[in-house]
mmCIF file of C-alpha atoms in Angstrom:
data_model
loop_
_atom_site.group_PDB
_atom_site.id
_atom_site.type_symbol
_atom_site.label_atom_id
_atom_site.label_comp_id
_atom_site.label_asym_id
_atom_site.label_seq_id
_atom_site.Cartn_x
_atom_site.Cartn_y
_atom_site.Cartn_z
ATOM 1 C CA UNK A 1 -124.518 -58.575 49.369
ATOM 2 C CA UNK A 2 -121.714 -56.176 50.299
ATOM 3 C CA UNK A 3 -120.492 -55.874 53.879
ATOM 4 C CA UNK A 4 -120.430 -52.306 55.155
ATOM 5 C CA UNK A 5 -120.316 -50.200 58.279
ATOM 6 C CA UNK A 6 -123.754 -51.281 59.424
ATOM 7 C CA UNK A 7 -122.518 -54.867 59.667
ATOM 8 C CA UNK A 8 -119.640 -53.786 61.897
ATOM 9 C CA UNK A 9 -122.046 -51.882 64.134
ATOM 10 C CA UNK A 10 -124.415 -54.849 64.226
ATOM 11 C CA UNK A 11 -121.681 -57.227 65.359
ATOM 12 C CA UNK A 12 -120.610 -54.900 68.170
ATOM 13 C CA UNK A 13 -124.231 -54.389 69.234
ATOM 14 C CA UNK A 14 -124.572 -58.157 69.565
ATOM 15 C CA UNK A 15 -121.597 -58.207 71.922
ATOM 16 C CA UNK A 16 -122.988 -55.402 74.049
ATOM 17 C CA UNK A 17 -126.315 -57.195 74.326
ATOM 18 C CA UNK A 18 -124.703 -60.530 75.194
ATOM 19 C CA UNK A 19 -122.080 -59.339 77.677
ATOM 20 C CA UNK A 20 -123.571 -56.189 79.172
ATOM 21 C CA UNK A 21 -124.446 -57.891 82.453
ATOM 22 C CA UNK A 22 -121.079 -59.569 83.039
ATOM 23 C CA UNK A 23 -119.871 -58.460 86.482
ATOM 24 C CA UNK A 24 -116.941 -56.059 86.555
ATOM 25 C CA UNK A 25 -114.793 -58.767 88.144
ATOM 26 C CA UNK A 26 -115.839 -61.440 85.649
ATOM 27 C CA UNK A 27 -113.262 -60.756 82.943
ATOM 28 C CA UNK A 28 -109.986 -61.941 84.437
ATOM 29 C CA UNK A 29 -110.209 -65.660 83.624
ATOM 30 C CA UNK A 30 -108.706 -67.080 80.406
ATOM 31 C CA UNK A 31 -110.905 -66.685 77.317
ATOM 32 C CA UNK A 32 -111.650 -70.254 76.281
ATOM 33 C CA UNK A 33 -108.460 -71.950 75.138
ATOM 34 C CA UNK A 34 -106.592 -68.671 74.650
ATOM 35 C CA UNK A 35 -103.729 -67.600 76.872
ATOM 36 C CA UNK A 36 -105.335 -64.155 77.112
ATOM 37 C CA UNK A 37 -107.876 -63.195 79.734
ATOM 38 C CA UNK A 38 -111.403 -62.293 78.690
ATOM 39 C CA UNK A 39 -110.548 -58.644 79.375
ATOM 40 C CA UNK A 40 -107.464 -58.824 77.165
ATOM 41 C CA UNK A 41 -109.457 -60.560 74.438
ATOM 42 C CA UNK A 42 -112.096 -57.824 74.475
ATOM 43 C CA UNK A 43 -109.332 -55.204 74.309
ATOM 44 C CA UNK A 44 -107.876 -57.082 71.352
ATOM 45 C CA UNK A 45 -111.229 -56.940 69.578
ATOM 46 C CA UNK A 46 -111.401 -53.177 70.098
ATOM 47 C CA UNK A 47 -107.798 -52.791 68.997
ATOM 48 C CA UNK A 48 -108.436 -54.731 65.782
ATOM 49 C CA UNK A 49 -111.375 -52.487 64.889
ATOM 50 C CA UNK A 50 -109.295 -49.392 65.619
ATOM 51 C CA UNK A 51 -106.332 -50.683 63.602
ATOM 52 C CA UNK A 52 -108.476 -51.703 60.626
ATOM 53 C CA UNK A 53 -110.034 -48.249 60.541
ATOM 54 C CA UNK A 54 -106.572 -46.737 60.424
ATOM 55 C CA UNK A 55 -105.491 -48.893 57.499
ATOM 56 C CA UNK A 56 -108.024 -47.366 55.099
ATOM 57 C CA UNK A 57 -108.678 -43.947 56.671
ATOM 58 C CA UNK A 58 -105.952 -41.959 54.920
ATOM 59 C CA UNK A 59 -106.097 -41.084 51.220
ATOM 60 C CA UNK A 60 -102.574 -42.494 50.930
ATOM 61 C CA UNK A 61 -103.336 -45.620 52.954
ATOM 62 C CA UNK A 62 -100.271 -47.799 53.672
ATOM 63 C CA UNK A 63 -99.660 -50.511 51.087
ATOM 64 C CA UNK A 64 -96.817 -52.417 52.733
ATOM 65 C CA UNK A 65 -97.307 -52.222 56.504
ATOM 66 C CA UNK A 66 -99.567 -51.268 59.348
ATOM 67 C CA UNK A 67 -99.746 -47.604 60.294
ATOM 68 C CA UNK A 68 -96.952 -46.737 62.745
ATOM 69 C CA UNK A 69 -99.149 -46.599 65.833
ATOM 70 C CA UNK A 70 -97.131 -47.630 68.878
ATOM 71 C CA UNK A 71 -98.243 -51.003 70.188
ATOM 72 C CA UNK A 72 -97.078 -53.161 73.041
ATOM 73 C CA UNK A 73 -98.083 -55.917 75.431
ATOM 74 C CA UNK A 74 -98.772 -55.101 79.069
ATOM 75 C CA UNK A 75 -97.447 -58.489 80.153
ATOM 76 C CA UNK A 76 -95.433 -61.307 78.661
ATOM 77 C CA UNK A 77 -97.794 -63.448 76.601
ATOM 78 C CA UNK A 78 -100.460 -60.781 76.429
ATOM 79 C CA UNK A 79 -101.754 -59.290 73.173
ATOM 80 C CA UNK A 80 -99.826 -56.483 71.512
ATOM 81 C CA UNK A 81 -102.211 -53.535 71.317
ATOM 82 C CA UNK A 82 -102.559 -49.810 70.911
ATOM 83 C CA UNK A 83 -105.959 -49.709 72.633
ATOM 84 C CA UNK A 84 -106.127 -50.500 76.350
ATOM 85 C CA UNK A 85 -109.044 -49.932 78.722
ATOM 86 C CA UNK A 86 -108.716 -48.871 82.351
ATOM 87 C CA UNK A 87 -109.844 -51.778 84.525
ATOM 88 C CA UNK A 88 -111.576 -49.438 86.938
ATOM 89 C CA UNK A 89 -114.034 -48.612 84.121
ATOM 90 C CA UNK A 90 -115.471 -52.116 84.470
ATOM 91 C CA UNK A 91 -117.809 -53.842 82.059
ATOM 92 C CA UNK A 92 -119.517 -50.665 80.876
ATOM 93 C CA UNK A 93 -116.223 -48.955 80.096
ATOM 94 C CA UNK A 94 -114.888 -51.995 78.287
ATOM 95 C CA UNK A 95 -117.980 -52.281 76.096
ATOM 96 C CA UNK A 96 -118.057 -48.550 75.428
ATOM 97 C CA UNK A 97 -114.467 -48.726 74.197
ATOM 98 C CA UNK A 98 -115.362 -51.614 71.899
ATOM 99 C CA UNK A 99 -118.401 -49.682 70.671
ATOM 100 C CA UNK A 100 -116.297 -46.598 69.955
ATOM 101 C CA UNK A 101 -113.707 -48.540 67.961
ATOM 102 C CA UNK A 102 -116.469 -50.292 66.037
ATOM 103 C CA UNK A 103 -118.034 -46.938 65.205
ATOM 104 C CA UNK A 104 -114.664 -45.691 63.920
ATOM 105 C CA UNK A 105 -114.276 -48.644 61.583
ATOM 106 C CA UNK A 106 -117.894 -48.422 60.433
ATOM 107 C CA UNK A 107 -117.554 -44.727 59.611
ATOM 108 C CA UNK A 108 -114.289 -45.208 57.722
ATOM 109 C CA UNK A 109 -115.615 -48.205 55.777
ATOM 110 C CA UNK A 110 -118.632 -46.218 54.608
ATOM 111 C CA UNK A 111 -116.658 -43.049 53.839
ATOM 112 C CA UNK A 112 -113.677 -44.565 52.012
ATOM 113 C CA UNK A 113 -113.946 -44.929 48.235
ATOM 114 C CA UNK A 114 -114.346 -48.564 47.118
ATOM 115 C CA UNK A 115 -111.109 -48.339 45.148
ATOM 116 C CA UNK A 116 -109.035 -47.580 48.240
ATOM 117 C CA UNK A 117 -106.678 -50.340 49.357
ATOM 118 C CA UNK A 118 -104.990 -50.831 52.707
ATOM 119 C CA UNK A 119 -102.370 -53.301 53.870
ATOM 120 C CA UNK A 120 -103.121 -56.440 55.851
ATOM 121 C CA UNK A 121 -100.796 -59.438 56.233
ATOM 122 C CA UNK A 122 -103.470 -61.623 54.608
ATOM 123 C CA UNK A 123 -103.754 -59.451 51.520
ATOM 124 C CA UNK A 124 -104.143 -55.867 50.337
ATOM 125 C CA UNK A 125 -107.781 -55.149 51.027
ATOM 126 C CA UNK A 126 -110.621 -52.744 50.293
ATOM 127 C CA UNK A 127 -113.153 -51.145 52.669
ATOM 128 C CA UNK A 128 -115.502 -54.116 52.397
ATOM 129 C CA UNK A 129 -112.648 -56.457 53.256
ATOM 130 C CA UNK A 130 -111.790 -54.506 56.372
ATOM 131 C CA UNK A 131 -115.454 -54.557 57.369
ATOM 132 C CA UNK A 132 -115.473 -58.343 56.935
ATOM 133 C CA UNK A 133 -112.277 -58.750 58.942
ATOM 134 C CA UNK A 134 -113.626 -56.525 61.702
ATOM 135 C CA UNK A 135 -116.856 -58.496 61.917
ATOM 136 C CA UNK A 136 -114.929 -61.764 61.967
ATOM 137 C CA UNK A 137 -112.703 -60.583 64.819
ATOM 138 C CA UNK A 138 -115.767 -59.623 66.842
ATOM 139 C CA UNK A 139 -117.719 -62.816 66.177
ATOM 140 C CA UNK A 140 -114.994 -65.354 66.863
ATOM 141 C CA UNK A 141 -113.364 -63.590 69.815
ATOM 142 C CA UNK A 142 -116.771 -63.105 71.404
ATOM 143 C CA UNK A 143 -117.103 -66.892 71.132
ATOM 144 C CA UNK A 144 -113.736 -67.258 72.892
ATOM 145 C CA UNK A 145 -115.064 -65.130 75.745
ATOM 146 C CA UNK A 146 -118.656 -66.395 75.905
ATOM 147 C CA UNK A 147 -117.937 -69.811 77.350
ATOM 148 C CA UNK A 148 -115.846 -68.381 80.164
ATOM 149 C CA UNK A 149 -118.309 -65.660 81.173
ATOM 150 C CA UNK A 150 -121.190 -68.122 80.708
ATOM 151 C CA UNK A 151 -123.211 -66.145 78.197
ATOM 152 C CA UNK A 152 -124.865 -67.549 75.049
ATOM 153 C CA UNK A 153 -123.302 -66.600 71.737
ATOM 154 C CA UNK A 154 -124.853 -67.614 68.431
ATOM 155 C CA UNK A 155 -124.528 -64.827 65.837
ATOM 156 C CA UNK A 156 -126.902 -64.546 62.868
ATOM 157 C CA UNK A 157 -126.304 -67.045 60.101
ATOM 158 C CA UNK A 158 -126.480 -64.441 57.332
ATOM 159 C CA UNK A 159 -123.788 -62.274 58.916
ATOM 160 C CA UNK A 160 -121.542 -65.316 59.280
ATOM 161 C CA UNK A 161 -122.233 -66.327 55.676
ATOM 162 C CA UNK A 162 -121.248 -62.888 54.369
ATOM 163 C CA UNK A 163 -117.937 -63.070 56.231
ATOM 164 C CA UNK A 164 -117.228 -66.575 54.949
ATOM 165 C CA UNK A 165 -118.057 -65.624 51.366
ATOM 166 C CA UNK A 166 -115.737 -62.598 51.519
ATOM 167 C CA UNK A 167 -112.722 -64.063 53.303
ATOM 168 C CA UNK A 168 -112.584 -67.837 52.782
ATOM 169 C CA UNK A 169 -112.538 -70.293 49.889
ATOM 170 C CA UNK A 170 -112.604 -74.073 49.754
ATOM 171 C CA UNK A 171 -114.946 -74.521 52.707
ATOM 172 C CA UNK A 172 -116.795 -77.819 53.218
ATOM 173 C CA UNK A 173 -120.112 -77.784 51.422
ATOM 174 C CA UNK A 174 -123.418 -77.853 53.257
ATOM 175 C CA UNK A 175 -122.178 -76.616 56.634
ATOM 176 C CA UNK A 176 -124.215 -74.094 58.577
ATOM 177 C CA UNK A 177 -122.533 -70.657 58.506
ATOM 178 C CA UNK A 178 -121.701 -70.242 62.191
ATOM 179 C CA UNK A 179 -120.170 -73.714 62.698
ATOM 180 C CA UNK A 180 -118.345 -73.222 59.379
ATOM 181 C CA UNK A 181 -116.887 -69.914 60.584
ATOM 182 C CA UNK A 182 -115.710 -71.517 63.810
ATOM 183 C CA UNK A 183 -114.134 -74.353 61.807
ATOM 184 C CA UNK A 184 -112.538 -71.939 59.335
ATOM 185 C CA UNK A 185 -110.835 -70.112 62.222
ATOM 186 C CA UNK A 186 -109.598 -73.233 63.988
ATOM 187 C CA UNK A 187 -112.257 -73.248 66.694
ATOM 188 C CA UNK A 188 -114.380 -76.302 65.996
ATOM 189 C CA UNK A 189 -114.986 -79.453 64.023
ATOM 190 C CA UNK A 190 -117.320 -80.151 61.139
ATOM 191 C CA UNK A 191 -118.554 -83.620 60.141
ATOM 192 C CA UNK A 192 -115.617 -85.278 58.426
ATOM 193 C CA UNK A 193 -113.325 -82.330 59.150
ATOM 194 C CA UNK A 194 -111.173 -82.099 62.279
ATOM 195 C CA UNK A 195 -110.228 -78.849 63.948
ATOM 196 C CA UNK A 196 -107.842 -76.947 61.701
ATOM 197 C CA UNK A 197 -104.313 -76.794 63.080
ATOM 198 C CA UNK A 198 -103.537 -73.686 61.028
ATOM 199 C CA UNK A 199 -105.621 -71.284 58.973
ATOM 200 C CA UNK A 200 -105.613 -67.949 57.175
ATOM 201 C CA UNK A 201 -108.167 -65.878 55.355
ATOM 202 C CA UNK A 202 -107.737 -63.998 52.073
ATOM 203 C CA UNK A 203 -108.372 -60.284 52.504
ATOM 204 C CA UNK A 204 -108.031 -59.400 48.832
ATOM 205 C CA UNK A 205 -111.148 -58.346 46.892
ATOM 206 C CA UNK A 206 -112.690 -61.314 45.115
ATOM 207 C CA UNK A 207 -112.120 -59.785 41.689
ATOM 208 C CA UNK A 208 -108.384 -59.323 42.375
ATOM 209 C CA UNK A 209 -107.519 -62.863 43.445
ATOM 210 C CA UNK A 210 -105.336 -64.807 41.057
#
């Protein structure tokens, strides 16, 4: 099954449903074990979706770098981003910004020809790959946030499986998709497998991997 824009939209909709009732002042604590606040982590999610859309939007998509959007950190140790959300907009504004960036990526993924390739540090990728990376960013960073804001987060197994199948190889056999995705991204253990100290995915289309 091919990942597409609807999967990006579905992942963002899950976040809106899970976090929509977080108080406006509930985002300033660290997101799990990250050094970023929950607010910064949500901004990072939106920024990833925006950036991924940009990588495959143009007919002459960049093949050796990110698009030259200006990006910066608002504080030392904070995430480098292009997309920032005004704090006075609160929870609704934050989630609307995430929704908008997800819609941008979804639209670009569905409109771009399958043969288009865009640069990512983990491999030159196609529209499906950018959809998979966008979904992954949403799923795992929502997990980073969920524990701090005390909201349940358990995304659908099939969506997790599609992301794993597209971006990772050599995973332990028999693991459930969501725990496997957390393990693959250094966020949890699996039986017989400790937390990964380092990890990367492979963004290249499956047919183009050597």
